[in-house]
Short mmCIF file of C-alpha atoms and ligand atoms in Angstrom, two decimals:
data_model
loop_
_atom_site.label_atom_id
_atom_site.label_comp_id
_atom_site.label_asym_id
_atom_site.label_seq_id
_atom_site.Cartn_x
_atom_site.Cartn_y
_atom_site.Cartn_z
CA UNK A 5 71.65 -112.43 -24.41
CA UNK A 6 68.36 -115.15 -24.06
CA UNK A 7 69.19 -118.66 -22.84
CA UNK A 8 66.54 -119.70 -25.43
CA UNK A 9 66.16 -119.94 -29.17
CA UNK A 10 63.61 -117.89 -30.82
CA UNK A 11 61.15 -120.79 -31.46
CA UNK A 12 61.71 -121.85 -27.79
CA UNK A 13 60.85 -118.57 -26.54
CA UNK A 14 57.42 -118.38 -28.34
CA UNK A 15 56.98 -121.95 -26.97
CA UNK A 16 57.47 -120.47 -23.40
CA UNK A 17 55.24 -117.76 -23.92
CA UNK A 18 52.62 -119.98 -25.12
CA UNK A 19 53.49 -122.26 -21.96
CA UNK A 20 52.63 -119.39 -19.84
CA UNK A 21 49.34 -118.52 -21.29
CA UNK A 22 48.06 -122.48 -21.97
CA UNK A 23 47.91 -122.59 -18.04
CA UNK A 24 44.93 -120.16 -18.33
CA UNK A 25 43.21 -122.74 -20.45
CA UNK A 26 41.45 -125.90 -19.85
CA UNK A 27 42.57 -127.77 -22.97
CA UNK A 28 44.28 -131.61 -23.07
CA UNK A 29 48.08 -131.16 -22.74
CA UNK A 30 48.25 -133.47 -25.95
CA UNK A 31 46.13 -131.12 -27.83
CA UNK A 32 48.46 -128.35 -26.64
CA UNK A 33 51.25 -130.33 -28.00
CA UNK A 34 49.97 -130.39 -31.14
CA UNK A 35 48.99 -126.74 -31.54
CA UNK A 36 52.51 -125.89 -30.74
CA UNK A 37 54.40 -128.15 -33.15
CA UNK A 38 55.33 -127.24 -36.67
CA UNK A 39 53.47 -129.30 -39.02
CA UNK A 40 55.40 -129.42 -42.00
CA UNK A 41 58.93 -128.00 -42.70
CA UNK A 42 60.59 -127.68 -46.19
CA UNK A 43 64.14 -127.20 -45.90
CA UNK A 44 65.66 -126.81 -49.38
CA UNK A 45 68.82 -126.03 -51.30
CA UNK A 46 69.08 -125.18 -54.93
CA UNK A 47 71.48 -123.81 -57.49
CA UNK A 48 71.34 -120.26 -59.09
CA UNK A 49 73.79 -118.99 -61.84
CA UNK A 50 74.78 -115.26 -60.93
CA UNK A 51 75.43 -112.50 -63.48
CA UNK A 52 79.19 -113.64 -63.46
CA UNK A 53 78.71 -117.16 -64.46
CA UNK A 54 79.24 -118.67 -60.90
CA UNK A 55 76.73 -121.19 -59.59
CA UNK A 56 75.67 -120.33 -56.09
CA UNK A 57 73.78 -122.83 -53.62
CA UNK A 58 70.82 -121.00 -52.13
CA UNK A 59 69.63 -122.24 -48.59
CA UNK A 60 65.84 -121.47 -48.21
CA UNK A 61 62.81 -122.97 -45.86
CA UNK A 62 59.04 -122.84 -45.66
CA UNK A 63 57.55 -123.78 -42.70
CA UNK A 64 54.00 -124.79 -42.10
CA UNK A 65 53.25 -124.39 -38.72
CA UNK A 66 49.33 -125.26 -38.62
CA UNK A 67 46.95 -126.38 -40.97
CA UNK A 68 44.15 -126.40 -38.86
CA UNK A 69 42.31 -123.95 -41.09
CA UNK A 70 43.44 -123.91 -45.10
CA UNK A 71 45.44 -122.29 -46.45
CA UNK A 72 48.38 -121.37 -44.08
CA UNK A 73 49.55 -118.08 -44.70
CA UNK A 74 52.69 -116.00 -43.88
CA UNK A 75 55.38 -113.74 -45.56
CA UNK A 76 58.63 -114.50 -47.16
CA UNK A 77 61.76 -112.83 -45.84
CA UNK A 78 65.33 -112.37 -47.72
CA UNK A 79 67.61 -111.92 -44.67
CA UNK A 80 71.22 -113.41 -43.97
CA UNK A 81 69.42 -114.05 -40.40
CA UNK A 82 67.26 -116.49 -41.81
CA UNK A 83 67.47 -120.26 -40.06
CA UNK A 84 65.07 -122.77 -39.66
CA UNK A 85 64.57 -122.22 -35.82
CA UNK A 86 63.72 -118.36 -36.89
CA UNK A 87 61.26 -119.62 -39.76
CA UNK A 88 59.44 -122.25 -37.35
CA UNK A 89 58.95 -119.12 -34.62
CA UNK A 90 57.53 -116.87 -37.00
CA UNK A 91 55.43 -119.39 -38.80
CA UNK A 92 54.08 -120.23 -35.13
CA UNK A 93 53.64 -116.39 -34.54
CA UNK A 94 51.55 -116.26 -37.71
CA UNK A 95 49.03 -118.97 -36.73
CA UNK A 96 48.43 -117.03 -33.52
CA UNK A 97 47.99 -113.67 -35.12
CA UNK A 98 45.70 -114.92 -37.54
CA UNK A 99 43.48 -116.76 -34.71
CA UNK A 100 43.60 -113.70 -32.70
CA UNK A 101 42.00 -111.08 -35.62
CA UNK A 102 39.63 -114.28 -36.81
CA UNK A 103 41.63 -114.56 -40.30
CA UNK A 104 40.68 -118.10 -41.27
CA UNK A 105 44.27 -119.31 -41.94
CA UNK A 106 46.84 -121.33 -40.58
CA UNK A 107 50.22 -120.15 -39.78
CA UNK A 108 53.43 -120.36 -42.04
CA UNK A 109 56.54 -118.43 -43.23
CA UNK A 110 59.40 -118.67 -45.74
CA UNK A 111 62.97 -117.45 -45.68
CA UNK A 112 65.65 -117.37 -48.00
CA UNK A 113 69.20 -117.01 -46.70
CA UNK A 114 70.53 -114.00 -48.71
CA UNK A 115 71.31 -110.34 -48.29
CA UNK A 116 69.24 -108.90 -50.84
CA UNK A 117 71.41 -105.80 -51.42
CA UNK A 118 74.25 -107.79 -52.79
CA UNK A 119 72.63 -109.28 -55.63
CA UNK A 120 71.20 -107.69 -58.79
CA UNK A 121 67.17 -107.39 -59.52
CA UNK A 122 68.14 -110.10 -62.51
CA UNK A 123 69.45 -112.50 -59.68
CA UNK A 124 66.82 -111.79 -57.22
CA UNK A 125 64.31 -112.53 -59.79
CA UNK A 126 65.84 -116.10 -60.87
CA UNK A 127 66.31 -116.69 -56.98
CA UNK A 128 62.69 -115.77 -56.27
CA UNK A 129 61.00 -117.75 -59.48
CA UNK A 130 63.41 -121.02 -58.34
CA UNK A 131 62.24 -120.80 -54.79
CA UNK A 132 58.47 -120.56 -56.27
CA UNK A 133 58.87 -123.51 -58.69
CA UNK A 134 60.42 -125.47 -55.49
CA UNK A 135 57.39 -124.65 -53.73
CA UNK A 136 54.94 -125.58 -56.31
CA UNK A 137 56.55 -129.22 -57.10
CA UNK A 138 56.37 -129.81 -53.12
CA UNK A 139 52.56 -128.54 -53.16
CA UNK A 140 53.77 -125.98 -50.57
CA UNK A 141 52.14 -122.75 -52.33
CA UNK A 142 48.59 -122.80 -53.90
CA UNK A 143 45.36 -120.59 -53.07
CA UNK A 144 44.08 -123.17 -51.12
CA UNK A 145 47.24 -124.66 -49.47
CA UNK A 146 49.77 -121.95 -48.74
CA UNK A 147 49.64 -118.35 -49.26
CA UNK A 148 52.99 -116.36 -48.95
CA UNK A 149 53.07 -112.36 -48.38
CA UNK A 150 56.00 -109.96 -48.15
CA UNK A 151 58.23 -109.66 -45.07
CA UNK A 152 61.78 -108.22 -44.31
CA UNK A 153 63.59 -107.71 -47.71
CA UNK A 154 60.85 -108.64 -50.14
CA UNK A 155 58.01 -106.55 -51.63
CA UNK A 156 55.69 -106.11 -54.42
CA UNK A 157 57.95 -106.98 -57.00
CA UNK A 158 58.77 -110.27 -55.44
CA UNK A 159 55.23 -111.10 -54.85
CA UNK A 160 54.77 -110.16 -58.62
CA UNK A 161 57.59 -112.94 -59.99
CA UNK A 162 55.96 -115.19 -57.39
CA UNK A 163 52.39 -115.06 -59.05
CA UNK A 164 53.61 -115.07 -62.71
CA UNK A 165 55.66 -118.33 -61.72
CA UNK A 166 53.09 -120.09 -59.96
CA UNK A 167 50.35 -119.30 -62.64
CA UNK A 168 52.96 -120.63 -65.59
CA UNK A 169 53.47 -123.81 -63.70
CA UNK A 170 49.80 -124.21 -63.25
CA UNK A 171 48.25 -123.33 -66.59
CA UNK A 172 44.52 -122.98 -66.44
CA UNK A 173 44.04 -122.87 -62.24
CA UNK A 174 41.22 -120.13 -62.34
CA UNK A 175 42.30 -119.11 -58.73
CA UNK A 176 46.18 -118.80 -59.38
CA UNK A 177 46.05 -114.88 -58.49
CA UNK A 178 45.15 -116.13 -54.82
CA UNK A 179 48.59 -118.02 -54.26
CA UNK A 180 50.32 -114.97 -52.63
CA UNK A 181 49.22 -111.29 -51.28
CA UNK A 182 51.04 -108.00 -51.11
CA UNK A 183 50.93 -108.02 -55.01
CA UNK A 184 50.60 -104.72 -56.80
CA UNK A 185 46.95 -103.57 -57.24
CA UNK A 186 47.59 -104.33 -60.96
CA UNK A 187 48.60 -107.65 -60.57
CA UNK A 188 45.46 -108.15 -58.67
CA UNK A 189 46.59 -106.44 -55.00
CA UNK A 190 44.13 -104.64 -53.19
CA UNK A 191 43.63 -101.10 -52.42
CA UNK A 192 44.65 -100.19 -48.50
CA UNK A 193 47.43 -102.57 -48.00
CA UNK A 194 50.31 -100.01 -47.82
CA UNK A 195 48.70 -98.14 -44.54
CA UNK A 196 47.19 -100.96 -43.30
CA UNK A 197 49.34 -101.87 -40.17
CA UNK A 198 49.46 -98.34 -39.43
CA UNK A 199 45.97 -97.99 -39.44
CA UNK A 200 45.34 -101.33 -37.49
CA UNK A 201 47.97 -99.95 -34.53
CA UNK A 202 45.60 -96.64 -34.34
CA UNK A 203 42.25 -98.91 -34.32
CA UNK A 204 43.54 -101.51 -31.81
CA UNK A 205 45.14 -98.61 -29.36
CA UNK A 206 41.78 -96.16 -29.89
CA UNK A 207 39.63 -99.20 -28.73
CA UNK A 208 41.99 -99.46 -25.66
CA UNK A 209 41.68 -95.79 -24.91
CA UNK A 210 37.96 -96.15 -25.37
CA UNK A 211 37.82 -98.78 -22.08
CA UNK A 212 36.93 -96.76 -19.23
CA UNK A 213 38.48 -98.94 -16.53
CA UNK A 214 41.56 -99.53 -18.39
CA UNK A 215 41.92 -95.71 -18.72
CA UNK A 216 40.96 -95.08 -15.15
CA UNK A 217 43.63 -97.67 -13.92
CA UNK A 218 46.30 -95.77 -16.01
CA UNK A 219 45.16 -92.46 -14.72
CA UNK A 220 44.11 -91.06 -18.28
CA UNK A 221 41.15 -89.54 -20.01
CA UNK A 222 39.15 -91.60 -22.24
CA UNK A 223 39.93 -91.19 -26.12
CA UNK A 224 42.88 -90.33 -28.30
CA UNK A 225 42.45 -86.46 -28.59
CA UNK A 226 44.98 -84.65 -26.81
CA UNK A 227 47.32 -87.88 -25.65
CA UNK A 228 50.86 -87.07 -26.10
CA UNK A 229 52.51 -89.73 -28.43
CA UNK A 230 55.92 -90.65 -29.23
CA UNK A 231 56.84 -93.00 -32.76
CA UNK A 232 60.10 -94.58 -33.38
CA UNK A 233 60.78 -95.33 -37.00
CA UNK A 234 59.41 -93.26 -39.64
CA UNK A 235 59.37 -96.15 -41.97
CA UNK A 236 55.87 -97.77 -43.46
CA UNK A 237 54.50 -98.62 -40.11
CA UNK A 238 55.76 -95.83 -38.11
CA UNK A 239 54.86 -92.85 -40.76
CA UNK A 240 51.35 -94.39 -41.15
CA UNK A 241 50.74 -94.81 -37.16
CA UNK A 242 51.90 -91.36 -36.54
CA UNK A 243 49.46 -89.93 -39.56
CA UNK A 244 46.22 -91.59 -38.10
CA UNK A 245 46.99 -90.69 -34.64
CA UNK A 246 47.46 -87.01 -35.57
CA UNK A 247 44.66 -87.19 -38.06
CA UNK A 248 42.63 -87.68 -34.94
CA UNK A 249 43.65 -85.15 -32.41
CA UNK A 250 46.75 -86.76 -30.75
CA UNK A 251 50.05 -84.66 -30.30
CA UNK A 252 52.77 -86.10 -32.00
CA UNK A 253 55.50 -85.11 -29.53
CA UNK A 254 58.59 -86.62 -30.57
CA UNK A 255 59.61 -88.80 -33.44
CA UNK A 256 62.96 -91.17 -33.65
CA UNK A 257 64.84 -92.28 -36.29
CA UNK A 258 68.33 -93.98 -36.52
CA UNK A 259 70.06 -90.66 -37.06
CA UNK A 260 68.22 -88.90 -33.97
CA UNK A 261 65.24 -87.83 -32.51
CA UNK A 262 63.35 -84.45 -32.39
CA UNK A 263 60.82 -83.28 -29.86
CA UNK A 264 58.04 -80.61 -30.28
CA UNK A 265 55.60 -79.85 -27.42
CA UNK A 266 52.92 -78.51 -29.90
CA UNK A 267 53.29 -81.52 -32.22
CA UNK A 268 54.84 -82.74 -35.27
CA UNK A 269 53.18 -83.23 -38.57
CA UNK A 270 54.76 -86.39 -39.90
CA UNK A 271 54.25 -85.53 -43.37
CA UNK A 272 56.30 -82.19 -42.97
CA UNK A 273 59.08 -84.37 -41.26
CA UNK A 274 58.85 -86.79 -43.93
CA UNK A 275 59.35 -83.99 -46.65
CA UNK A 276 62.16 -82.77 -44.46
CA UNK A 277 64.12 -85.81 -43.95
CA UNK A 278 63.86 -86.04 -48.03
CA UNK A 279 65.21 -82.82 -48.57
CA UNK A 280 67.93 -82.97 -45.86
CA UNK A 281 68.69 -87.02 -45.27
CA UNK A 282 67.87 -86.36 -41.75
CA UNK A 283 64.93 -85.60 -39.26
CA UNK A 284 67.17 -83.43 -37.18
CA UNK A 285 66.88 -79.58 -37.25
CA UNK A 286 63.21 -79.64 -38.07
CA UNK A 287 61.80 -76.19 -37.75
CA UNK A 288 60.06 -75.32 -34.52
CA UNK A 289 61.29 -78.88 -32.86
CA UNK A 290 64.44 -79.67 -30.66
CA UNK A 291 67.10 -82.14 -31.81
CA UNK A 292 67.64 -84.87 -28.78
CA UNK A 293 70.94 -85.80 -27.76
CA UNK A 294 70.37 -89.33 -28.67
CA UNK A 295 67.71 -91.35 -31.03
CA UNK A 296 66.92 -93.43 -27.97
CA UNK A 297 66.17 -90.99 -25.46
CA UNK A 298 62.93 -90.39 -27.09
CA UNK A 299 61.78 -93.80 -25.56
CA UNK A 300 62.20 -92.22 -22.09
CA UNK A 301 60.44 -89.02 -22.73
CA UNK A 302 57.12 -87.98 -20.90
CA UNK A 303 54.31 -88.99 -22.99
CA UNK A 304 51.05 -91.15 -22.70
CA UNK A 305 51.76 -93.49 -25.58
CA UNK A 306 54.81 -94.81 -26.98
CA UNK A 307 54.87 -96.41 -30.56
CA UNK A 308 57.94 -98.59 -31.22
CA UNK A 309 57.63 -99.07 -34.96
CA UNK A 310 61.62 -99.96 -35.94
CA UNK A 311 63.14 -102.87 -34.61
CA UNK A 312 63.14 -105.71 -32.21
CA UNK A 313 64.58 -105.73 -28.47
CA UNK A 314 64.72 -101.87 -28.58
CA UNK A 315 63.15 -101.52 -24.94
CA UNK A 316 65.25 -103.98 -22.67
CA UNK A 317 65.94 -104.19 -18.83
CA UNK A 318 68.39 -101.36 -19.13
CA UNK A 319 66.07 -98.48 -20.37
CA UNK A 320 62.74 -99.91 -19.29
CA UNK A 321 62.72 -98.74 -15.87
CA UNK A 322 63.22 -95.25 -17.33
CA UNK A 323 60.25 -95.35 -20.01
CA UNK A 324 57.33 -92.96 -18.61
CA UNK A 325 54.69 -93.83 -21.21
CA UNK A 326 51.43 -95.25 -19.79
CA UNK A 327 50.80 -97.26 -22.82
CA UNK A 328 53.16 -99.37 -25.17
CA UNK A 329 51.81 -99.95 -28.58
CA UNK A 330 54.07 -102.45 -30.29
CA UNK A 331 53.63 -101.75 -33.69
CA UNK A 332 56.97 -103.32 -34.38
CA UNK A 333 57.74 -107.08 -33.86
CA UNK A 334 58.99 -108.10 -30.81
CA UNK A 335 60.18 -104.41 -29.55
CA UNK A 336 60.29 -105.56 -25.89
CA UNK A 337 62.67 -108.17 -24.57
CA UNK A 338 60.84 -110.17 -21.85
CA UNK A 339 62.74 -108.45 -19.15
CA UNK A 340 61.02 -105.09 -20.16
CA UNK A 341 57.57 -107.04 -20.39
CA UNK A 342 58.30 -107.91 -16.60
CA UNK A 343 59.24 -104.51 -15.65
CA UNK A 344 55.95 -102.96 -17.32
CA UNK A 345 53.68 -105.59 -15.84
CA UNK A 346 55.34 -104.81 -12.41
CA UNK A 347 55.11 -100.77 -12.86
CA UNK A 348 51.08 -100.84 -14.20
CA UNK A 349 52.29 -99.90 -17.80
CA UNK A 350 49.84 -101.34 -20.52
CA UNK A 351 51.54 -103.26 -23.05
CA UNK A 352 49.27 -103.59 -26.13
CA UNK A 353 50.99 -106.66 -27.93
CA UNK A 354 52.49 -107.02 -31.19
CA UNK A 355 50.80 -110.29 -32.13
CA UNK A 356 47.27 -108.82 -32.54
CA UNK A 357 48.15 -104.83 -32.80
CA UNK A 358 50.19 -105.14 -36.11
CA UNK A 359 47.94 -107.75 -37.65
CA UNK A 360 46.54 -105.07 -40.07
CA UNK A 361 48.93 -106.37 -42.74
CA UNK A 362 47.68 -109.96 -42.46
CA UNK A 363 43.90 -108.61 -42.01
CA UNK A 364 44.16 -106.92 -45.40
CA UNK A 365 45.97 -109.71 -47.19
CA UNK A 366 42.98 -111.78 -46.11
CA UNK A 367 40.89 -109.29 -48.18
CA UNK A 368 43.25 -109.58 -51.26
CA UNK A 369 42.92 -113.29 -51.27
CA UNK A 370 39.14 -113.19 -51.00
CA UNK A 371 39.07 -110.68 -53.80
CA UNK A 372 41.26 -113.01 -55.99
CA UNK A 373 38.93 -115.67 -55.14
CA UNK A 374 35.91 -113.57 -56.30
CA UNK A 375 37.62 -112.31 -59.34
CA UNK A 376 36.02 -108.94 -58.72
CA UNK A 377 37.15 -105.49 -57.34
CA UNK A 378 35.46 -104.60 -53.69
CA UNK A 379 32.40 -102.24 -54.48
CA UNK A 380 32.33 -102.95 -58.16
CA UNK A 381 28.81 -104.44 -57.86
CA UNK A 382 27.05 -101.94 -55.32
CA UNK A 383 29.02 -98.68 -55.30
CA UNK A 384 26.95 -97.08 -57.92
CA UNK A 385 23.49 -98.81 -56.69
CA UNK A 386 24.31 -97.19 -53.30
CA UNK A 387 25.15 -93.98 -54.55
CA UNK A 388 21.58 -93.82 -57.00
CA UNK A 389 19.86 -94.69 -53.20
CA UNK A 390 21.21 -92.28 -51.12
CA UNK A 391 20.92 -89.44 -54.03
CA UNK A 392 17.14 -90.27 -54.15
CA UNK A 393 16.91 -90.12 -50.47
CA UNK A 394 18.52 -86.73 -49.93
CA UNK A 395 16.45 -85.40 -52.79
CA UNK A 396 13.11 -86.81 -51.34
CA UNK A 397 14.21 -85.13 -47.94
CA UNK A 398 14.74 -81.91 -49.34
CA UNK A 399 11.51 -81.87 -51.24
CA UNK A 400 9.92 -82.78 -48.04
CA UNK A 401 11.87 -80.17 -45.93
CA UNK A 402 11.63 -77.27 -48.85
CA UNK A 403 15.59 -77.01 -47.63
CA UNK A 404 18.74 -77.67 -49.62
CA UNK A 405 21.95 -79.14 -48.50
CA UNK A 406 25.30 -78.04 -49.83
CA UNK A 407 27.08 -79.84 -52.47
CA UNK A 408 29.97 -81.34 -50.22
CA UNK A 409 27.21 -82.38 -47.70
CA UNK A 410 25.40 -84.40 -50.49
CA UNK A 411 28.38 -85.87 -52.08
CA UNK A 412 29.52 -87.21 -48.49
CA UNK A 413 26.15 -88.66 -47.91
CA UNK A 414 25.60 -90.02 -51.50
CA UNK A 415 29.01 -91.31 -51.42
CA UNK A 416 29.09 -95.15 -52.57
CA UNK A 417 31.86 -97.30 -51.06
CA UNK A 418 35.09 -97.71 -52.79
CA UNK A 419 37.42 -100.69 -52.63
CA UNK A 420 39.69 -98.60 -49.83
CA UNK A 421 36.45 -97.72 -47.87
CA UNK A 422 35.61 -101.33 -47.59
CA UNK A 423 39.15 -102.39 -47.03
CA UNK A 424 39.52 -99.88 -44.31
CA UNK A 425 36.06 -100.50 -42.59
CA UNK A 426 37.02 -104.41 -42.78
CA UNK A 427 40.18 -103.67 -40.87
CA UNK A 428 38.21 -101.08 -38.33
CA UNK A 429 35.90 -103.74 -37.44
CA UNK A 430 38.46 -106.74 -37.28
CA UNK A 431 40.49 -104.57 -34.81
CA UNK A 432 37.61 -103.66 -32.57
CA UNK A 433 36.40 -107.12 -32.33
CA UNK A 434 39.98 -108.44 -31.31
CA UNK A 435 40.72 -105.84 -28.87
CA UNK A 436 37.36 -106.49 -27.11
CA UNK A 437 37.84 -110.32 -27.24
CA UNK A 438 41.52 -109.89 -25.71
CA UNK A 439 40.30 -107.73 -22.88
CA UNK A 440 37.30 -109.90 -22.26
CA UNK A 441 39.76 -112.91 -21.58
CA UNK A 442 41.95 -110.59 -19.27
CA UNK A 443 38.81 -109.17 -17.53
CA UNK A 444 37.72 -112.60 -16.84
CA UNK A 445 40.81 -114.51 -15.00
CA UNK A 446 42.75 -111.80 -12.65
CA UNK A 447 45.47 -114.37 -12.20
CA UNK A 448 46.39 -113.43 -15.98
CA UNK A 449 49.26 -110.91 -15.92
CA UNK A 450 49.15 -109.27 -18.64
CA UNK A 451 47.65 -108.22 -22.29
CA UNK A 452 50.03 -110.32 -24.24
CA UNK A 453 48.94 -113.54 -22.29
CA UNK A 454 45.47 -112.50 -22.71
CA UNK A 455 46.32 -112.51 -26.64
CA UNK A 456 47.85 -116.06 -26.49
CA UNK A 457 45.01 -117.42 -24.35
CA UNK A 458 42.66 -115.83 -27.22
CA UNK A 459 44.72 -117.80 -29.74
CA UNK A 460 45.11 -120.94 -28.04
CA UNK A 461 41.34 -121.36 -27.58
CA UNK A 462 40.49 -120.30 -31.03
CA UNK A 463 42.84 -123.04 -32.63
CA UNK A 464 42.22 -125.74 -30.14
CA UNK A 465 38.21 -125.18 -30.79
CA UNK A 466 38.92 -125.61 -34.44
CA UNK A 467 40.88 -128.68 -33.70
CA UNK A 468 38.01 -130.05 -31.49
CA UNK A 469 35.44 -129.06 -34.12
CA UNK A 470 37.32 -131.09 -36.95
CA UNK A 471 37.20 -133.86 -34.77
CA UNK A 472 40.79 -135.06 -35.58
CA UNK A 473 41.15 -136.97 -32.49
CA UNK A 474 39.18 -140.12 -32.76
P1 NAD B 517 60.73 -99.82 -42.45
O1 NAD B 517 61.93 -100.66 -43.14
O2 NAD B 517 59.62 -99.58 -43.43
O3 NAD B 517 60.85 -98.83 -41.12
C1 NAD B 517 61.49 -98.81 -40.06
C2 NAD B 517 62.26 -97.48 -40.18
O4 NAD B 517 62.67 -97.59 -38.74
C3 NAD B 517 62.97 -97.25 -40.94
O5 NAD B 517 62.78 -95.88 -41.29
C4 NAD B 517 64.46 -97.20 -40.28
O6 NAD B 517 65.20 -96.03 -40.72
C5 NAD B 517 63.73 -96.87 -39.07
N1 NAD B 517 64.98 -97.29 -37.62
C6 NAD B 517 66.10 -98.36 -37.90
N2 NAD B 517 66.70 -98.51 -36.67
C7 NAD B 517 66.27 -97.42 -35.93
C8 NAD B 517 66.27 -97.13 -34.64
N3 NAD B 517 67.55 -97.36 -33.87
N4 NAD B 517 65.53 -96.16 -33.95
C9 NAD B 517 64.84 -95.34 -34.64
N5 NAD B 517 64.27 -95.74 -35.91
C10 NAD B 517 65.17 -96.73 -36.56
O7 NAD B 517 60.00 -101.25 -41.73
P2 NAD B 517 58.05 -101.43 -41.32
O8 NAD B 517 57.58 -102.17 -42.73
O9 NAD B 517 57.83 -99.66 -40.87
O10 NAD B 517 58.33 -102.25 -40.20
C11 NAD B 517 58.72 -101.92 -38.98
C12 NAD B 517 58.39 -102.84 -38.14
O11 NAD B 517 57.02 -103.41 -38.28
C13 NAD B 517 59.18 -104.19 -37.86
O12 NAD B 517 59.51 -104.74 -36.96
C14 NAD B 517 57.99 -105.24 -38.81
O13 NAD B 517 58.55 -106.46 -38.51
C15 NAD B 517 56.77 -104.50 -38.06
N6 NAD B 517 55.61 -104.99 -39.24
C16 NAD B 517 55.50 -104.58 -40.27
C17 NAD B 517 54.44 -104.75 -41.00
C18 NAD B 517 54.14 -104.14 -42.40
O14 NAD B 517 53.01 -104.20 -42.64
N7 NAD B 517 55.11 -103.22 -42.87
C19 NAD B 517 53.35 -105.62 -40.63
C20 NAD B 517 53.58 -106.01 -39.37
C21 NAD B 517 54.48 -105.87 -38.26
#
């Protein structure tokens, strides 16, 4: 057990990185502090007529950019310290991937499995109206999103409650992201985090000096990959790595893990699990004795995409991967981190690697403010111009191209194409910025610290430019 609370351990990582920056001590204190904390209790009548008092929070860590952004979690583990820590991580995550938001987080201390859908709706709507009354939500103030225990359904209740309390507010749909597409959501949100993990690691694997240090060849193709967790993030990470030539040698779930030297197809495994209730006994694969054995297999890239603290002081010495891609939040304990730094294992940190979700949330918010679907204005125009170019080339050369080539050249971008492209650009930029900082100072011990330095510099620069310290 750590001696620090979650918020204190975030502060500790921040302090470790702050020594590599030149900012005024007071400014660093301001960046670390949570600006506004709303702790609330409200009554909700349950299906059996009982009144239950609900404990909930919304923390706005930083308003250096507006609005603030961060998910809402429904869990019995929710407390003020946890929400404060998660809100501060959101500030740093958004800064690193150049998403112009301050950090925030919300939490309701309930076990959602113990409530009916109607009770959950009443809790979510009441929470939203409390936030609205206190000006803690709005497209220009604070924009929640899904997190542990919440999803599209809860986001729909939030946008509906907010809109009804703010009649005529034209940008009301932008008060929350992670909505279903029919309610103003954006295509490409579901796979965003896994795809972002792939783009980030692909960029790292294209850097010759990093690959030389690890003794790895350039590129993703042929790399042996182990994935822990076949949920949203794990499934999509696995899919994009496999589609781009990596070999998924092992996948672990809570019921066990399997190994297949020539590679697993994640979709076939997903269907096998759906049919049999388990990933075990997958045709052509070997069952491992324990699920956690997968973490210690011979491989190039290990992707923990399930839970926090799965790699710790006990198993880190046995991990053989050269690259650990933190798709989950907090999969490594600080002890594991130190062991990997000493061993020369490259840890690609969660704080930016799993930022695909918030990046695409930013695109959703922009869509809501612009009141138009991505691609609507230019798709047809692009297709017409491209078709004309192809026809002209055919006339000039006297040759014709195949129908499938014609379609792929002429294709105008759909919403999902633009969202994926924006995410790719974001992850490549962020990776390069972090690695540049890491390269610029040999005293910076690891990529995580370099990511924090990147975040601190960006937030501090904004504060300075705002000139809020007369
Ligand atoms: P999920 O619930 O869809 O998937 C998690 C999977 O991990 C489940 O299939 C579960 O059965 C499996 N699992 C649980 N315990 C396990 C164990 N001991 N060994 C192996 N597998 C185990 O959740 P998710 O949305 O994929 O999130 C996974 C992680 O990624 C979390 O840490 C989350 O905070 C983080 N994350 C998610 C997003 C997102 O957009 N969904 C964004 C950023 C970070």
